[in-house]
Amino acid sequence: MSLMPIGRPALCAPGLEQVVAAQAALRRRNPLVQCLTNTVSANFVANALLAVGAAPAMVDNTQEAALFAGIADAVLVNLGTPTDAQAASMALAAEAGLAGLGGGARGVDSSTDPADAVPASVDLLEHATAVSASGLVDHAVGRVGEAGRIVLVRIAGGSSLLPRVTATGCALGALVAAYASVAPDPFTGLVAAHVHFSVAAEIAAKAASRPGSFAPAFLDALDAVDEDALRAMARIAAPEAP
Amino acid sequence: MSLMPIGRPALCAPGLEQVVAAQAALRRRNPLVQCLTNTVSANFVANALLAVGAAPAMVDNTQEAALFAGIADAVLVNLGTPTDAQAASMALAAEAGLAGLGGGARGVDSSTDPADAVPASVDLLEHATAVSASGLVDHAVGRVGEAGRIVLVRIAGGSSLLPRVTATGCALGALVAAYASVAPDPFTGLVAAHVHFSVAAEIAAKAASRPGSFAPAFLDALDAVDEDALRAMARIAAPEAP
Amino acid sequence: MSLMPIGRPALCAPGLEQVVAAQAALRRRNPLVQCLTNTVSANFVANALLAVGAAPAMVDNTQEAALFAGIADAVLVNLGTPTDAQAASMALAAEAGLAGLGGGARGVDSSTDPADAVPASVDLLEHATAVSASGLVDHAVGRVGEAGRIVLVRIAGGSSLLPRVTATGCALGALVAAYASVAPDPFTGLVAAHVHFSVAAEIAAKAASRPGSFAPAFLDALDAVDEDALRAMARIAAPEAP
C-alpha cells in the first residue's frame, strides 16, 4: 500500500494525458530519489529508478537520512527498514490496527484483493492526499478539485510474474516517490507511477515467461516505456466514486 | 555443508519417487521460509525460493528471528550472518574443529572434494538427521529405517557455472530448508533439494554459457523443474554404505 | 575516483602488452579480494569479481576487516560503507576538500568530466602511486621509471549504459583491487582494470541495448574478455604529460 503525504488535491482525476505529461517530466528532470529501504531490495530498487530516468540514492539506515534532506527531490520510506521481517510485522500491525482489514497477510505480501482495501484506503485519506493498493488491478484513491472530492481510479495491466520476483513491490513504491516529485500533485504522481509500472510489466511479460528472465526484461521495459507505449497500452478506468 | 536438525529417519533411502513427491508437495504447499542470511545473497536467495514456489521472508539480523517463529514453515540459518567474512571464519572453524577436515577453504568456498567430506558428514550425524556436502557430485548422508542405518546418496548433475555466481550455495541451503518443511523426513527433503537444484543447473547451462546470463537462466530453470524434468534428468545413485 | 596506495612506480607507462600480461596473471592466480562495500552493490561486485576470475570475500562492516588481513591478496575499500548516502557525502567532501574540484556531484555519481579531474588526480599522487577518474574517457595518472615521472594514460571505450546500472562503478573499483594484486606495480594494475572494464562494456553493449539486460551481458563480457579481445578492442592512448 502506498501513501502519499498531505499535499494539494489534483485539479482533475488523473487520466492518460496527465500520466503522459508526468512521464515526460520525469525523463526531463531526473529527480534524485532518496530511498530508505532494505538489503533485499536495495539493488533492484536502484536499478528500477535508473531505468525510469530517476537518480537513486540508497540509504539503509534511518540515522543518515538527514544528510540528503537538502538535495533530494523525493524520499521513499519503505517500512521494510531494516528487515523484511519487520516490514511484515508492520504490515500485519497496519492492516489489523490502522485500517481494520484483518488477515490475509503472508510473508511480506498480502493476499487481500486490492478492491477490498478501498474502504481502508479512503479512511487513510484523513492522513494522506492519495492512497493506492496494488494487485491484479491497482486501486488508487485521492482528492480532486477545490472541494477535495474523493475519487477512485483503477489501473489494470501488470503481470502474474511480478509477485514471483522479489522487490518489485518496493520498486513500485520507488516509482511513486519519483513521480510524486515531478507531477503537479501527489494523486497524479501516484497514478502515473502505477500506469508506468503496469505497462512495463506487460511489455516484459511478452519477452519473458519465467521469473529469472522477467527481472531484467522488466528493467528493460521500465526504460522502454515512452509516450507511445503509454498511449497504446495504458489501461486506466474512468474515475468513479469509491 | 547443509545440516538437517534432528528429526525422524527416512522410511527408505530417498530415490526418484520420493523426490518427485516432495517437489509436488512444495508446489502445492508454498512453504514460508524464514531466511537468516547476508546482504550479498539475500536478493538471489529470495528469488530462488520464489522460483521453486516457496514464500521467502528475509531476515538479516538474528534479533528479529523470533517475530516469525510462529508462522514460518522453515527457517534457514546461513552461518554467513552478518557477513561473508564471518561465514568464512565460521567455515574454517567448523571444518578444522568440528569435522577434522583441515584446510582447503578459500574465501567463502572450500576446495575440498565433497567425497572427502563423507567421513566428517557421518560424524555429524550424531548432531543431525542428515548432512550433505555439495560439489561436482553432491554427497548426502542420513539415517534410514527404524534401526537408523546410515546410508550415502550421491547426486550428480549441476554446472561448473554454479560457483561462478555468488549466492548459489546460499540458494541451495534455502531450497534444503523449503524441502525440509514439506518432505516426510529431513533426509528426503535434503536429497530432493539437491536433485531439484542440480537438474535446474543443467537446464540453465543449456541456455547460458557464461555467469552473467546463467544467473537468470538458473532462476528460470528452478521455476521450470517439474515432474517430467525430474524423471528425465535426475541423477541419483543407488544408496550405499558411506 | 580510484586511488592506488603508495607502491613502486611502473617500469614504463602501461600499454597494451602490460595489460595483456596482467590479465593473464589475473586468470592464473585467482586473487582473493576482500571487499568493504555496501548493501546496494555487494552482490553485483561479487559477481563481477567472479566473472573476471577473482575470488570475492564480501565484508560489509569495517570491524571484521582484520579477519581476512592474513589471507586476502587485495582489499577494496569502497568509501560507500555503510551507506550510499555516506558515500555521496564523502565524495562531496573529498572532491571539495581534498582535490578542490568543487561541485558537479549528484547522488552517488559526479557529473564532472574526468578530464577536469586530472589536475586533482596529479595532486593526489602525493598520497598514492596511481589515481584514476572514470567517465566517457577514463583518465589514469601515475609515476613511471626510477625518477617517478608523472604520466597520463587515457582509456576510451565503455558504454553509456554503465551509469544506468547501479554498482558498475563499485565493480570497477573491485577490478582495480584485483588487478593491483597481480600486476607488477599499482599503475599497471589500475590501467589494466580500466581496459578490461571498458572492453567488456563495449562487448555487452553489442548484446544489450537497455539497462536490465545490459547487467547480465556485462558480467558475461567480463568473463569473455581474453587476450584476443584485448588486442582487438583495447583503446589506450599513448602516454602523455598530464
XYZ file of C-alpha atoms in Angstrom, chain A residues 29-32 38-39 42-43 46-47 50-53 55-61 64 67-68 71 73 215-217 219-221 223-224, chain C residues 38-44 82-86 88-89 92 106-109 161 163-167 208-216:
68
model
C 14.020 16.326 -14.658
C 15.754 13.107 -13.492
C 14.696 13.560 -9.869
C 17.059 12.463 -7.108
C 16.216 -2.864 2.926
C 19.091 -5.113 1.930
C 18.155 -2.082 -2.491
C 19.893 -3.179 -5.697
C 18.115 1.421 -7.508
C 18.110 -0.188 -10.953
C 17.749 4.361 -13.004
C 15.648 2.601 -15.655
C 12.806 5.131 -15.486
C 15.251 8.026 -15.562
C 18.701 9.154 -9.823
C 18.652 6.857 -6.779
C 20.437 7.497 -3.509
C 20.105 4.394 -1.391
C 20.143 4.803 2.374
C 19.709 1.722 4.502
C 19.529 3.173 7.943
C 21.710 9.131 7.857
C 22.275 14.030 5.086
C 20.232 14.080 1.924
C 19.172 17.880 -2.004
C 13.683 15.642 -4.814
C 13.512 -9.380 -13.838
C 15.989 -7.922 -16.384
C 13.215 -7.758 -19.005
C 14.008 -3.234 -16.026
C 14.430 -3.005 -19.812
C 10.709 -2.299 -20.120
C 13.386 2.075 -19.586
C 11.441 1.480 -22.802
C 27.724 -1.570 0.720
C 24.418 -3.423 0.586
C 23.394 -1.979 -2.777
C 26.476 -3.134 -4.634
C 27.693 -6.224 -2.756
C 26.018 -8.833 -4.972
C 26.987 -7.218 -8.274
C 27.906 1.538 5.228
C 25.549 3.589 3.033
C 25.473 5.269 -0.348
C 24.295 8.422 1.361
C 27.515 8.446 3.319
C 27.917 10.658 -1.503
C 28.744 12.921 1.402
C 31.327 15.629 -1.868
C 24.689 14.275 -7.981
C 23.605 11.323 -5.876
C 26.482 8.891 -5.787
C 27.953 9.993 -9.084
C 24.605 2.125 -20.267
C 25.843 4.652 -15.384
C 22.311 3.292 -15.944
C 23.150 0.159 -13.884
C 23.818 0.579 -10.186
C 27.105 -0.690 -8.742
C 22.040 -5.482 -24.977
C 20.610 -2.060 -25.626
C 18.762 -1.410 -22.354
C 19.958 -1.430 -18.728
C 18.118 -4.529 -17.451
C 19.657 -6.903 -19.963
C 22.933 -4.952 -20.054
C 23.763 -6.003 -16.466
C 23.994 -9.782 -17.086
